[in-house]
Amino acid sequence: MAAAGGGSASAGGGSASAGGPRAAAGGVGRSAAGGGGSPIVGVVGGSRSDFPILERAVAVLAELGVPAELRVVSAHRTPDWLFRYAEAAPGRGLRVIIAGAGGAAHLPGMLAAKTQLPVIGVPIPTQHLGGLDSLLSIVQMPRGIPVATVAIGNAENAALLAAAILALGEPALAERLAAYRARQTATVLEDPSNADVADVVAGTGAAGAGVAGTGSVADAADGRPSE
Ligand code: RP5
């Protein structure tokens, strides 16, 4: 459910707080998605207008059982709050930060400069430049302070990358992530229109025989025997 600040994000049975700077100033980590624990991923946006995209990250994290929060932290409107958020993050139990911003998008880089936690940047699509401005602002971090950058608007991948980082030390999460990916694969292969692909993967059918056997798909397709 929504926390102070009005916005909300929930998926997979979890919920995420969406407090603005004022709401968050008195405390942090009030609510979380993905199991109801204290948030371990901080999902932040430079504006509430970024939330429709960032909520997708929260939803994926919830599906993977990773507690997360969703907050507004603005590099240019609330710089002092940005510093406080970054400095407090490790002590609050956050282990990865996902930061979405649009335009001259300072937020991910400034957060990364203020904390050693891994920061994943989500370039938010923009009206005039389509998010290319956001992408270049985030991805072109100068040497010394890295920000992992996903594709424009691809908050889902930010969540998956955050989960992969966390899964290095959490076998149960690694299993859930593997299951997520397996479901994704099954969705493609179980689509009747992809029956030929499923044959290849299963090693059945003309093309599949080439893949599963000693030859290549091209070998099987042109009828020549494999070596
Ligand atoms: C950035 O400015 C935000 O990340 C947002 O993408 C962009 C526009 O913000 P609003 O004018 O919609 O608040 O700080």
CSV table of C-alpha atoms and ligand atoms in Angstrom, one decimal:
chain,number,residue,atom,x,y,z
A,1,MET,CA,0.0,0.0,0.0
A,2,ALA,CA,1.0,3.6,-0.4
A,3,ALA,CA,3.0,5.1,2.4
A,4,ALA,CA,3.1,8.8,3.1
A,5,GLY,CA,3.6,10.7,-0.1
A,6,GLY,CA,0.8,9.3,-2.0
A,7,GLY,CA,2.3,7.1,-4.6
A,8,SER,CA,2.2,3.3,-4.4
A,9,ALA,CA,3.6,0.3,-6.0
A,10,SER,CA,2.8,-3.3,-5.4
A,11,ALA,CA,3.1,-6.6,-7.2
A,12,GLY,CA,3.2,-10.2,-6.4
A,13,GLY,CA,1.6,-9.7,-3.0
A,14,GLY,CA,4.1,-7.2,-1.8
A,15,SER,CA,3.9,-3.5,-1.4
A,16,ALA,CA,6.3,-0.6,-1.6
A,17,SER,CA,6.3,2.7,0.1
A,18,ALA,CA,6.5,5.8,-2.1
A,19,GLY,CA,7.4,8.6,0.2
A,20,GLY,CA,8.7,11.9,-1.1
A,21,PRO,CA,11.5,13.7,0.5
A,22,ARG,CA,9.4,15.1,3.3
A,23,ALA,CA,7.9,11.8,4.2
A,24,ALA,CA,11.2,10.1,4.2
A,25,ALA,CA,13.1,12.6,6.2
A,26,GLY,CA,11.7,11.3,9.4
A,27,GLY,CA,12.6,7.7,8.8
A,28,VAL,CA,13.4,5.3,6.2
A,29,GLY,CA,12.4,1.8,5.1
A,30,ARG,CA,8.9,1.8,6.4
A,31,SER,CA,7.4,-0.6,4.0
A,32,ALA,CA,8.6,-3.1,1.5
A,33,ALA,CA,7.7,-5.4,-1.4
A,34,GLY,CA,8.5,-9.0,-1.7
A,35,GLY,CA,7.9,-10.8,1.5
A,36,GLY,CA,7.3,-7.9,3.8
A,37,GLY,CA,10.8,-7.7,5.3
A,38,SER,CA,12.9,-4.6,5.6
A,39,PRO,CA,13.9,-3.3,2.1
A,40,ILE,CA,17.2,-4.5,0.8
A,41,VAL,CA,16.8,-2.8,-2.6
A,42,GLY,CA,16.2,0.9,-2.7
A,43,VAL,CA,14.3,1.9,-5.9
A,44,VAL,CA,14.4,5.6,-6.3
A,45,GLY,CA,13.3,8.1,-8.9
A,46,GLY,CA,14.1,11.7,-9.5
A,47,SER,CA,10.4,12.5,-9.7
A,48,ARG,CA,7.1,10.8,-9.0
A,49,SER,CA,6.6,11.0,-12.8
A,50,ASP,CA,9.2,8.2,-13.0
A,51,PHE,CA,7.2,5.9,-10.9
A,52,PRO,CA,5.2,4.2,-13.6
A,53,ILE,CA,8.4,2.8,-15.0
A,54,LEU,CA,10.1,2.1,-11.7
A,55,GLU,CA,7.1,0.3,-10.3
A,56,ARG,CA,8.0,-2.4,-12.8
A,57,ALA,CA,11.2,-3.0,-11.0
A,58,VAL,CA,9.4,-3.2,-7.8
A,59,ALA,CA,7.0,-5.7,-9.3
A,60,VAL,CA,9.8,-8.0,-10.5
A,61,LEU,CA,11.6,-7.8,-7.2
A,62,ALA,CA,8.3,-8.7,-5.5
A,63,GLU,CA,8.0,-11.7,-7.7
A,64,LEU,CA,11.5,-12.8,-6.7
A,65,GLY,CA,10.7,-12.2,-3.1
A,66,VAL,CA,13.2,-9.3,-2.7
A,67,PRO,CA,12.0,-6.6,-0.3
A,68,ALA,CA,12.2,-3.2,-1.9
A,69,GLU,CA,11.1,0.4,-1.3
A,70,LEU,CA,10.1,3.0,-3.8
A,71,ARG,CA,11.0,6.6,-3.0
A,72,VAL,CA,11.5,10.0,-4.6
A,73,VAL,CA,15.1,11.3,-4.4
A,74,SER,CA,15.9,14.2,-6.7
A,75,ALA,CA,19.5,15.2,-7.5
A,76,HIS,CA,18.5,18.7,-8.4
A,77,ARG,CA,15.4,19.4,-6.3
A,78,THR,CA,16.4,17.7,-3.1
A,79,PRO,CA,20.2,17.3,-3.2
A,80,ASP,CA,20.6,17.3,0.6
A,81,TRP,CA,18.0,14.5,0.8
A,82,LEU,CA,20.0,12.6,-1.8
A,83,PHE,CA,23.1,12.8,0.3
A,84,ARG,CA,21.2,11.6,3.4
A,85,TYR,CA,19.5,8.8,1.6
A,86,ALA,CA,22.8,7.5,0.1
A,87,GLU,CA,24.7,7.8,3.4
A,88,ALA,CA,22.0,6.1,5.4
A,89,ALA,CA,21.4,3.3,2.9
A,90,PRO,CA,23.9,0.6,4.1
A,91,GLY,CA,23.0,1.1,7.7
A,92,ARG,CA,19.3,0.6,6.9
A,93,GLY,CA,20.0,-2.7,5.3
A,94,LEU,CA,19.9,-1.7,1.6
A,95,ARG,CA,22.3,-3.7,-0.5
A,96,VAL,CA,21.6,-2.4,-4.0
A,97,ILE,CA,20.1,0.9,-5.2
A,98,ILE,CA,18.1,1.2,-8.4
A,99,ALA,CA,17.9,4.8,-9.5
A,100,GLY,CA,15.8,6.1,-12.4
A,101,ALA,CA,16.1,9.6,-13.7
A,102,GLY,CA,15.3,11.5,-16.9
A,103,GLY,CA,17.0,14.3,-18.8
A,104,ALA,CA,20.3,15.5,-17.4
A,105,ALA,CA,20.1,12.5,-15.1
A,106,HIS,CA,22.5,13.0,-12.2
A,107,LEU,CA,20.7,10.9,-9.7
A,108,PRO,CA,22.4,7.5,-10.2
A,109,GLY,CA,25.9,8.9,-10.4
A,110,MET,CA,25.5,11.1,-7.4
A,111,LEU,CA,24.1,8.3,-5.4
A,112,ALA,CA,27.0,6.1,-6.5
A,113,ALA,CA,29.4,8.8,-5.5
A,114,LYS,CA,28.0,8.9,-2.0
A,115,THR,CA,27.8,5.1,-1.3
A,116,GLN,CA,29.7,2.0,-2.0
A,117,LEU,CA,26.5,0.1,-2.6
A,118,PRO,CA,26.1,-1.0,-6.2
A,119,VAL,CA,23.9,1.5,-8.1
A,120,ILE,CA,21.9,0.5,-11.2
A,121,GLY,CA,20.7,3.3,-13.3
A,122,VAL,CA,17.5,3.3,-15.3
A,123,PRO,CA,17.3,6.0,-18.0
A,124,ILE,CA,13.8,7.3,-18.0
A,125,PRO,CA,12.3,8.1,-21.5
A,126,THR,CA,11.9,11.8,-22.0
A,127,GLN,CA,9.6,13.9,-24.1
A,128,HIS,CA,12.0,15.7,-26.4
A,129,LEU,CA,14.9,13.3,-26.7
A,130,GLY,CA,13.3,10.0,-26.1
A,131,GLY,CA,15.5,9.2,-23.2
A,132,LEU,CA,18.8,9.3,-25.1
A,133,ASP,CA,19.7,12.3,-22.9
A,134,SER,CA,19.0,10.1,-19.8
A,135,LEU,CA,20.9,7.2,-21.1
A,136,LEU,CA,24.0,9.1,-21.9
A,137,SER,CA,23.9,11.0,-18.7
A,138,ILE,CA,23.8,7.8,-16.7
A,139,VAL,CA,26.0,5.5,-18.7
A,140,GLN,CA,28.8,7.9,-19.3
A,141,MET,CA,30.0,8.0,-15.7
A,142,PRO,CA,33.6,9.2,-15.5
A,143,ARG,CA,36.2,6.8,-14.3
A,144,GLY,CA,36.2,5.9,-10.6
A,145,ILE,CA,32.5,5.8,-9.8
A,146,PRO,CA,30.6,3.2,-11.7
A,147,VAL,CA,26.9,3.0,-12.4
A,148,ALA,CA,25.5,-0.1,-14.0
A,149,THR,CA,23.1,1.1,-16.7
A,150,VAL,CA,20.2,-0.7,-18.2
A,151,ALA,CA,18.3,0.1,-21.4
A,152,ILE,CA,16.1,3.1,-21.7
A,153,GLY,CA,13.0,2.5,-19.6
A,154,ASN,CA,14.0,-1.1,-18.8
A,155,ALA,CA,13.4,-1.1,-15.1
A,156,GLU,CA,12.7,-4.9,-15.2
A,157,ASN,CA,16.3,-5.5,-16.1
A,158,ALA,CA,17.4,-3.3,-13.3
A,159,ALA,CA,15.5,-5.5,-10.9
A,160,LEU,CA,16.9,-8.7,-12.4
A,161,LEU,CA,20.4,-7.3,-12.2
A,162,ALA,CA,19.9,-6.3,-8.6
A,163,ALA,CA,18.6,-9.8,-7.9
A,164,ALA,CA,21.5,-11.4,-9.6
A,165,ILE,CA,23.9,-9.4,-7.4
A,166,LEU,CA,22.0,-10.3,-4.3
A,167,ALA,CA,21.8,-14.0,-5.4
A,168,LEU,CA,25.6,-14.3,-5.2
A,169,GLY,CA,25.2,-14.5,-1.4
A,170,GLU,CA,21.7,-16.0,-1.2
A,171,PRO,CA,21.3,-19.5,-2.7
A,172,ALA,CA,17.5,-19.4,-2.2
A,173,LEU,CA,17.2,-16.2,-4.2
A,174,ALA,CA,19.5,-17.8,-6.8
A,175,GLU,CA,17.0,-20.6,-7.1
A,176,ARG,CA,14.1,-18.2,-7.5
A,177,LEU,CA,16.0,-16.3,-10.1
A,178,ALA,CA,16.7,-19.5,-12.0
A,179,ALA,CA,13.1,-20.5,-11.8
A,180,TYR,CA,12.1,-17.0,-13.1
A,181,ARG,CA,14.3,-17.5,-16.1
A,182,ALA,CA,13.1,-21.0,-16.7
A,183,ARG,CA,9.5,-19.7,-16.7
A,184,GLN,CA,10.5,-17.1,-19.3
A,185,THR,CA,12.1,-19.8,-21.5
A,186,ALA,CA,9.0,-22.0,-21.1
A,187,THR,CA,6.8,-19.1,-22.2
A,188,VAL,CA,8.6,-18.9,-25.5
A,189,LEU,CA,8.8,-22.6,-26.1
A,190,GLU,CA,5.2,-23.4,-25.1
A,191,ASP,CA,3.9,-20.8,-27.6
A,192,PRO,CA,2.4,-22.9,-30.4
A,193,SER,CA,3.8,-20.5,-33.0
A,194,ASN,CA,7.3,-21.4,-31.8
A,195,ALA,CA,6.9,-25.1,-32.2
A,196,ASP,CA,9.8,-25.3,-34.5
A,197,VAL,CA,12.0,-23.6,-31.9
A,198,ALA,CA,10.9,-26.1,-29.3
A,199,ASP,CA,11.8,-28.9,-31.6
A,200,VAL,CA,15.3,-27.6,-32.0
A,201,VAL,CA,15.8,-27.2,-28.2
A,202,ALA,CA,14.4,-30.7,-27.6
A,203,GLY,CA,16.6,-32.1,-30.3
A,204,THR,CA,13.7,-33.5,-32.3
A,205,GLY,CA,12.7,-32.7,-35.9
A,206,ALA,CA,14.9,-32.0,-38.9
A,207,ALA,CA,16.6,-28.9,-37.6
A,208,GLY,CA,16.8,-30.2,-34.1
A,209,ALA,CA,18.6,-33.3,-35.2
A,210,GLY,CA,21.4,-31.1,-36.5
A,211,VAL,CA,21.7,-29.2,-33.2
A,212,ALA,CA,21.5,-32.2,-31.0
A,213,GLY,CA,23.7,-34.4,-33.1
A,214,THR,CA,27.2,-33.8,-34.4
A,215,GLY,CA,26.3,-31.3,-37.2
A,216,SER,CA,25.0,-27.8,-37.3
A,217,VAL,CA,21.5,-26.6,-38.1
A,218,ALA,CA,22.7,-25.7,-41.5
A,219,ASP,CA,24.0,-29.2,-42.1
A,220,ALA,CA,20.6,-30.7,-41.3
A,221,ALA,CA,18.7,-28.1,-43.2
A,222,ASP,CA,20.5,-28.7,-46.5
A,223,GLY,CA,20.3,-32.5,-46.1
A,224,ARG,CA,24.0,-33.1,-46.1
A,225,PRO,CA,25.2,-35.6,-43.6
A,226,SER,CA,27.0,-34.3,-40.6
A,227,GLU,CA,30.7,-35.1,-40.1
B,1,RP5,C1,14.1,14.2,-13.5
B,1,RP5,O1,13.3,15.0,-14.2
B,1,RP5,C2,13.2,13.1,-13.1
B,1,RP5,O2,13.9,11.9,-13.0
B,1,RP5,C3,12.2,13.0,-14.2
B,1,RP5,O3,12.4,11.9,-15.1
B,1,RP5,C4,12.4,14.3,-15.0
B,1,RP5,C5,11.1,15.1,-15.1
B,1,RP5,O4,10.6,15.3,-13.8
B,1,RP5,P1,9.2,16.0,-13.6
B,1,RP5,O5,9.3,17.4,-14.2
B,1,RP5,O6,8.2,15.2,-14.3
B,1,RP5,O7,9.0,16.1,-12.1
B,1,RP5,O8,14.5,14.8,-12.3
